[in-house]
Amino acid sequence: MRILALSLMLACTMQFAIAGDRPAPRWTELSPAEQSVLAPLAKQWDTYPDTKRKRLVKVADQYPSMTPQQQARVSARLPRWAALSTEERSKARQNFRKLKQLSPEQRAHARQQLQKRMTAQHPATSQTSSTHPSK
């Protein structure tokens, strides 16, 4: 009887372990709500590694509970991110890592410098965009 109980417990534990190791869903396996949020990534979705797809599914699942401002930010950034080349994404990640190492004052200064450069390069575009508040 003990062996049967232990075997049953082991089988249940294995099933939970296997469920946690499932691959991330393919595009066709996403819910309509997830597909709606992640639509800009549809073409590349099935080429992404599992870890990236799982992370993005979490974002899509959290989307309904986000504030309107957070939803707008996600909706604006996903298409821009999807449009970047692999090299551009890599550069953006590098820049983000560098910015995370700066103090809040240094980040604010860097943001101001970027805004000035953007204004000089694209006067019409930069007038409509605003700087993002510090986190």
Short mmCIF file of C-alpha atoms in Angstrom, two decimals:
data_model
loop_
_atom_site.label_atom_id
_atom_site.label_comp_id
_atom_site.label_asym_id
_atom_site.label_seq_id
_atom_site.Cartn_x
_atom_site.Cartn_y
_atom_site.Cartn_z
CA MET A 1 0.00 0.00 0.00
CA ARG A 2 2.82 2.40 0.86
CA ILE A 3 4.54 1.70 -2.43
CA LEU A 4 1.33 2.41 -4.32
CA ALA A 5 0.88 5.74 -2.47
CA LEU A 6 4.50 6.73 -3.08
CA SER A 7 4.21 5.78 -6.75
CA LEU A 8 1.06 7.84 -7.10
CA MET A 9 2.71 10.83 -5.40
CA LEU A 10 5.76 10.51 -7.62
CA ALA A 11 3.60 10.32 -10.74
CA CYS A 12 1.72 13.50 -9.74
CA THR A 13 4.96 15.29 -8.97
CA MET A 14 6.42 14.28 -12.32
CA GLN A 15 3.31 15.53 -14.11
CA PHE A 16 3.65 18.96 -12.46
CA ALA A 17 7.36 19.07 -13.28
CA ILE A 18 6.67 18.19 -16.90
CA ALA A 19 3.89 20.80 -17.13
CA GLY A 20 6.33 23.48 -15.95
CA ASP A 21 8.79 22.48 -18.67
CA ARG A 22 6.30 22.76 -21.51
CA PRO A 23 7.49 24.82 -24.45
CA ALA A 24 6.04 28.28 -24.89
CA PRO A 25 2.94 28.41 -27.07
CA ARG A 26 3.16 28.75 -30.81
CA TRP A 27 1.25 31.69 -32.33
CA THR A 28 -1.77 29.54 -33.18
CA GLU A 29 -1.94 28.33 -29.56
CA LEU A 30 -2.29 31.84 -28.09
CA SER A 31 -5.70 33.03 -26.96
CA PRO A 32 -7.43 35.68 -29.08
CA ALA A 33 -6.74 38.25 -26.32
CA GLU A 34 -3.03 37.36 -26.28
CA GLN A 35 -2.86 37.49 -30.07
CA SER A 36 -4.50 40.91 -30.03
CA VAL A 37 -1.88 42.36 -27.65
CA LEU A 38 1.04 40.61 -29.34
CA ALA A 39 -0.15 41.16 -32.95
CA PRO A 40 2.91 43.23 -33.97
CA LEU A 41 5.08 40.19 -33.22
CA ALA A 42 2.95 37.67 -35.13
CA LYS A 43 5.33 37.20 -38.06
CA GLN A 44 8.37 36.48 -35.87
CA TRP A 45 6.57 34.80 -32.95
CA ASP A 46 7.36 31.18 -33.77
CA THR A 47 11.06 32.00 -34.29
CA TYR A 48 11.51 33.43 -30.78
CA PRO A 49 13.11 31.26 -28.10
CA ASP A 50 10.76 29.76 -25.49
CA THR A 51 11.99 32.07 -22.74
CA LYS A 52 11.16 35.17 -24.77
CA ARG A 53 7.72 33.85 -25.78
CA LYS A 54 6.89 32.95 -22.17
CA ARG A 55 7.92 36.42 -21.03
CA LEU A 56 5.78 38.07 -23.72
CA VAL A 57 2.79 35.88 -22.88
CA LYS A 58 3.06 37.13 -19.29
CA VAL A 59 2.96 40.72 -20.59
CA ALA A 60 -0.10 39.93 -22.70
CA ASP A 61 -1.82 38.25 -19.75
CA GLN A 62 -1.11 41.26 -17.51
CA TYR A 63 -2.29 43.72 -20.17
CA PRO A 64 -5.99 43.84 -19.08
CA SER A 65 -5.00 44.78 -15.52
CA MET A 66 -2.59 47.54 -16.62
CA THR A 67 -3.47 51.21 -16.35
CA PRO A 68 -4.46 52.92 -19.61
CA GLN A 69 -1.04 54.63 -19.66
CA GLN A 70 0.77 51.30 -19.29
CA GLN A 71 -1.39 49.75 -22.01
CA ALA A 72 -0.65 52.66 -24.33
CA ARG A 73 3.08 52.27 -23.68
CA VAL A 74 3.01 48.53 -24.43
CA SER A 75 0.88 49.12 -27.55
CA ALA A 76 3.27 51.80 -28.80
CA ARG A 77 6.50 49.95 -28.05
CA LEU A 78 5.71 46.47 -29.39
CA PRO A 79 5.37 47.53 -33.05
CA ARG A 80 8.55 49.62 -32.84
CA TRP A 81 10.44 46.75 -31.24
CA ALA A 82 9.15 44.29 -33.85
CA ALA A 83 10.33 46.60 -36.64
CA LEU A 84 13.94 46.67 -35.36
CA SER A 85 16.56 44.43 -36.89
CA THR A 86 18.38 41.90 -34.71
CA GLU A 87 21.40 44.21 -34.56
CA GLU A 88 19.26 47.20 -33.56
CA ARG A 89 17.61 45.18 -30.78
CA SER A 90 21.00 44.08 -29.52
CA LYS A 91 22.19 47.69 -29.47
CA ALA A 92 19.02 48.78 -27.65
CA ARG A 93 19.58 46.10 -24.99
CA GLN A 94 23.17 47.23 -24.56
CA ASN A 95 22.09 50.84 -24.17
CA PHE A 96 19.43 49.84 -21.65
CA ARG A 97 22.00 47.95 -19.56
CA LYS A 98 24.28 50.99 -19.61
CA LEU A 99 21.46 53.33 -18.59
CA LYS A 100 20.47 51.05 -15.68
CA GLN A 101 23.97 51.53 -14.26
CA LEU A 102 23.64 55.34 -14.20
CA SER A 103 22.35 57.33 -11.25
CA PRO A 104 18.91 58.93 -11.62
CA GLU A 105 20.58 62.30 -12.19
CA GLN A 106 22.83 60.90 -14.90
CA ARG A 107 19.82 59.22 -16.56
CA ALA A 108 17.89 62.50 -16.52
CA HIS A 109 20.86 64.27 -18.10
CA ALA A 110 21.19 61.55 -20.76
CA ARG A 111 17.44 61.81 -21.48
CA GLN A 112 17.73 65.58 -21.92
CA GLN A 113 20.68 65.17 -24.29
CA LEU A 114 18.76 62.60 -26.32
CA GLN A 115 15.73 64.88 -26.50
CA LYS A 116 17.92 67.73 -27.76
CA ARG A 117 19.42 65.49 -30.48
CA MET A 118 15.99 64.25 -31.50
CA THR A 119 14.67 67.81 -31.71
CA ALA A 120 17.59 68.81 -33.92
CA GLN A 121 17.18 65.78 -36.21
CA HIS A 122 13.37 65.58 -36.35
CA PRO A 123 11.74 68.83 -35.20
CA ALA A 124 8.16 67.82 -36.09
CA THR A 125 8.35 64.40 -34.45
CA SER A 126 10.04 65.49 -31.25
CA GLN A 127 7.42 68.14 -30.54
CA THR A 128 4.71 65.51 -30.33
CA SER A 129 6.71 63.08 -28.21
CA SER A 130 7.37 63.69 -24.56
CA THR A 131 10.05 62.41 -22.28
CA HIS A 132 9.17 59.44 -20.14
CA PRO A 133 9.12 59.96 -16.40
CA SER A 134 11.81 58.27 -14.37
CA LYS A 135 10.90 55.01 -12.70
#
